[in-house]
PDB file of C-alpha atoms in Angstrom:
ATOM      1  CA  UNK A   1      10.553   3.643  29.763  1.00 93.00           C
ATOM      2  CA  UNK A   2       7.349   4.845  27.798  1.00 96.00           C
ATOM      3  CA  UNK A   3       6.008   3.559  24.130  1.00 98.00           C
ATOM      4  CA  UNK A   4       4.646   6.268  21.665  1.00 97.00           C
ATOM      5  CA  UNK A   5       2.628   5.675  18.321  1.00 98.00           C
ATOM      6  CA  UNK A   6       2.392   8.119  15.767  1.00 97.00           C
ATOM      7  CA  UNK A   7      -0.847   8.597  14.167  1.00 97.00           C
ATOM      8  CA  UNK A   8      -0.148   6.606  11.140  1.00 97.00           C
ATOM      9  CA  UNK A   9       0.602   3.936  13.013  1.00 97.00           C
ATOM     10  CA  UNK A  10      -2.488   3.989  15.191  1.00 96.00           C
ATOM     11  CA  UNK A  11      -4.461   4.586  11.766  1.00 95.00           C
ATOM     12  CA  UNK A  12      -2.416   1.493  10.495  1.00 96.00           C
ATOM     13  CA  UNK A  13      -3.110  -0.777  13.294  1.00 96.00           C
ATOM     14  CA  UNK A  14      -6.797  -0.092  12.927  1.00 95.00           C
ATOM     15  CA  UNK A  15      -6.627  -0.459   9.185  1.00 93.00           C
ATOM     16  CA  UNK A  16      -4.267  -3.562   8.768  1.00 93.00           C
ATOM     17  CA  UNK A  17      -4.661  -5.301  11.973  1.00 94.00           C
ATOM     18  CA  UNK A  18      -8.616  -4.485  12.107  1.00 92.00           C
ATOM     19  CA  UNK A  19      -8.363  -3.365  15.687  1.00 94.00           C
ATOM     20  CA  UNK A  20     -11.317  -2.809  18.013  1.00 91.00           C
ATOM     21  CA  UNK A  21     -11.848  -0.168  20.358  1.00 94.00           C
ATOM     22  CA  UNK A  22     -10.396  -2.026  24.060  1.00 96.00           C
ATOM     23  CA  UNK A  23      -8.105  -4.280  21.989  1.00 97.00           C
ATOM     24  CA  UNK A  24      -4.640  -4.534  23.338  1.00 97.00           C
ATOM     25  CA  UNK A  25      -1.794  -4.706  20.829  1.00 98.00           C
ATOM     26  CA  UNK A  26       1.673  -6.724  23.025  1.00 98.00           C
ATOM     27  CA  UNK A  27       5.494  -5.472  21.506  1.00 98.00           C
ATOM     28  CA  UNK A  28       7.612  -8.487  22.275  1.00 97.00           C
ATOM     29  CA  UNK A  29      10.979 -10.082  21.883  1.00 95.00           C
ATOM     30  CA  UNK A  30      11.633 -12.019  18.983  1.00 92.00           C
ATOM     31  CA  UNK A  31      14.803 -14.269  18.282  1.00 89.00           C
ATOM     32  CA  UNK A  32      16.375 -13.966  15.365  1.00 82.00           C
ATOM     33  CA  UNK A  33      16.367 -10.269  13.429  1.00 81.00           C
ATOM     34  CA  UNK A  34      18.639  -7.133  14.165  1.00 80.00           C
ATOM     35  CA  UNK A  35      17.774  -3.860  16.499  1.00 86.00           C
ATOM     36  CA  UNK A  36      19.600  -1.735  17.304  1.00 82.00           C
ATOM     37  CA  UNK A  37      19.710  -2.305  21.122  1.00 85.00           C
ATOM     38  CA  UNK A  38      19.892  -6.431  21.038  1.00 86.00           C
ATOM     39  CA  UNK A  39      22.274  -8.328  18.706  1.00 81.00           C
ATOM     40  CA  UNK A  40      20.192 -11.408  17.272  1.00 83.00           C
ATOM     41  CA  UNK A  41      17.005  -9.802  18.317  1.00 91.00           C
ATOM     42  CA  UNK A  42      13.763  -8.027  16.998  1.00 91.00           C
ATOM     43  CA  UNK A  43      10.539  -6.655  18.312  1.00 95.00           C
ATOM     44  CA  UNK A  44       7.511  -8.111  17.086  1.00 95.00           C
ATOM     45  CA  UNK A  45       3.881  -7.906  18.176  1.00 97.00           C
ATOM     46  CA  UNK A  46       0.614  -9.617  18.899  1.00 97.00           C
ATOM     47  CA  UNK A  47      -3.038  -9.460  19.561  1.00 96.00           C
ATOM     48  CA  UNK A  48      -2.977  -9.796  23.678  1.00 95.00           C
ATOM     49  CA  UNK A  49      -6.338  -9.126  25.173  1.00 91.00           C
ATOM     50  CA  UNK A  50      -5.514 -10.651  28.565  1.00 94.00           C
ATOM     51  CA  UNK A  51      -1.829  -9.547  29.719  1.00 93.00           C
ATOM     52  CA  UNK A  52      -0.251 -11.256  32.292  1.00 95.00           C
ATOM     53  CA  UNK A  53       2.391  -8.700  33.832  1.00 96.00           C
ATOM     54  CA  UNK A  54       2.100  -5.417  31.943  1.00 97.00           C
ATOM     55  CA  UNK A  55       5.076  -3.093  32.834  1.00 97.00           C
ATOM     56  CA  UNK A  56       5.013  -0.327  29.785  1.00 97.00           C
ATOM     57  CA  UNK A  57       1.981   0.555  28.535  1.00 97.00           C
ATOM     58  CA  UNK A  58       0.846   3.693  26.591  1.00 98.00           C
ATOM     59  CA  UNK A  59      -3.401   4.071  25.506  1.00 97.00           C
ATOM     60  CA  UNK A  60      -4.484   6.256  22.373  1.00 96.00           C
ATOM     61  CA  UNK A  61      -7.836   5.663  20.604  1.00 95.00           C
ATOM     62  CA  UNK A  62      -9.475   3.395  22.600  1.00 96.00           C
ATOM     63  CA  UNK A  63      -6.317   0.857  22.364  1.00 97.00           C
ATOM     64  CA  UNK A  64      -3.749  -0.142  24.580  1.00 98.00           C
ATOM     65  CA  UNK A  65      -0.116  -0.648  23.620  1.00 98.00           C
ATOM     66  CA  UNK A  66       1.961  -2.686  26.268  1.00 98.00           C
ATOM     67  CA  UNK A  67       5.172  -4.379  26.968  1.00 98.00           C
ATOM     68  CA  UNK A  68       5.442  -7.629  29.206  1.00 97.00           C
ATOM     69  CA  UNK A  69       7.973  -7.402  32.170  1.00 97.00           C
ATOM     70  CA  UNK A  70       9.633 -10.289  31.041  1.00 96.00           C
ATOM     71  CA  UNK A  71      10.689  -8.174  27.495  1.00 96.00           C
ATOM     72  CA  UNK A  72      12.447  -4.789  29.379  1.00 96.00           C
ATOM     73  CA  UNK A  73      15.545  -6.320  29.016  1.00 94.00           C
ATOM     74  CA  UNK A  74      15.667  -5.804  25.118  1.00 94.00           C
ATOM     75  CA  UNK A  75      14.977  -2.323  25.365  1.00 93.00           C
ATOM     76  CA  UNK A  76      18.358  -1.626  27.131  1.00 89.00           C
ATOM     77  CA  UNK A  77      16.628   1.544  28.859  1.00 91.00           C
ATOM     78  CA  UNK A  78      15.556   2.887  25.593  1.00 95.00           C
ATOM     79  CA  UNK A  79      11.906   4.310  24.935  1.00 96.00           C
ATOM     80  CA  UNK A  80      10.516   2.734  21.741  1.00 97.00           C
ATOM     81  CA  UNK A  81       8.733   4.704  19.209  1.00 97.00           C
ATOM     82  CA  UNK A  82       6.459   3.432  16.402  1.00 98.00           C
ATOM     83  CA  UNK A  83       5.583   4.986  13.170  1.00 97.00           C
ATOM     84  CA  UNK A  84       4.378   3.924   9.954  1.00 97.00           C
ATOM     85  CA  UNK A  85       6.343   4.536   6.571  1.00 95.00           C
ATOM     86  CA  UNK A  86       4.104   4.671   4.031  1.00 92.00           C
ATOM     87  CA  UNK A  87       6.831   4.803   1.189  1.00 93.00           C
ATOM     88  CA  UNK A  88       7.986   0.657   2.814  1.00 92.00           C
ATOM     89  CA  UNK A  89       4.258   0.324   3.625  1.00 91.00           C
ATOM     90  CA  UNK A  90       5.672  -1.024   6.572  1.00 92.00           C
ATOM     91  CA  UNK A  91       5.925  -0.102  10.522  1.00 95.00           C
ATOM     92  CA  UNK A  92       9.453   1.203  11.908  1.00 94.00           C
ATOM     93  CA  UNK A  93      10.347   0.646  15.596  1.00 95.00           C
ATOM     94  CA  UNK A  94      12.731   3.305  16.969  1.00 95.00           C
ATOM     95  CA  UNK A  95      14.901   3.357  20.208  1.00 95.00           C
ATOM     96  CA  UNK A  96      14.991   6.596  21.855  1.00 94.00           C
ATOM     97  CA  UNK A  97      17.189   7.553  25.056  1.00 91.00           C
ATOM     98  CA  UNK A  98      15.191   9.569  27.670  1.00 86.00           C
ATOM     99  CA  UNK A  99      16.130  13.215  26.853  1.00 78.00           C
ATOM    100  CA  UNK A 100      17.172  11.853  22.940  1.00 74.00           C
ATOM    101  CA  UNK A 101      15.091  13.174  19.922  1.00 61.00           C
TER     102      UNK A 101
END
């Protein structure tokens, strides 16, 4: 499994969430929402500057992007990709099989 960012969603982290250079940014499992991988489930995300048990993680401009061992499960084998639609103003998470485009 691997996580990629766009660069408008890098720009929007830094932007919206006022990220730091070494700030790590945790995607996690949220109850309640829809995905297309987990029934009754969405992806959220969180400030995490001390992970516990990082098993994804992907590093662009001086952040770090992670996912918790305990969350695989929601991905169903599925790389996630984050972008940022600026018609929504609004982040989109997309599931991607390996070798998908």
């Amino acid at each position: 499994m691997k996580i990629d960012l766009s660069n408008t969603a890098i720009q929007w982290f830094k932007e919206e969430v006022d990220l730091k250079n070494g700030d790590k940014v945790r995607f996690y499992v949220k109850i309640y929402g829809s995905s297309p991988v987990q029934e009754g489930f969405s992806l959220a995300f969180t400030v995490d500057n001390e992970p516990i048990d990082i098993a994804v993680k992907t590093e662009k401009e001086g952040l770090t992007f992670f996912i918790e061992g305990a969350d695989l499960w929601f991905f169903n084998g599925h790389d996630l990709h984050v972008d940022y639609n600026n018609q929504i103003d609004e982040l989109e998470f997309s599931y991607i099989l390996p070798g998908e485009k």
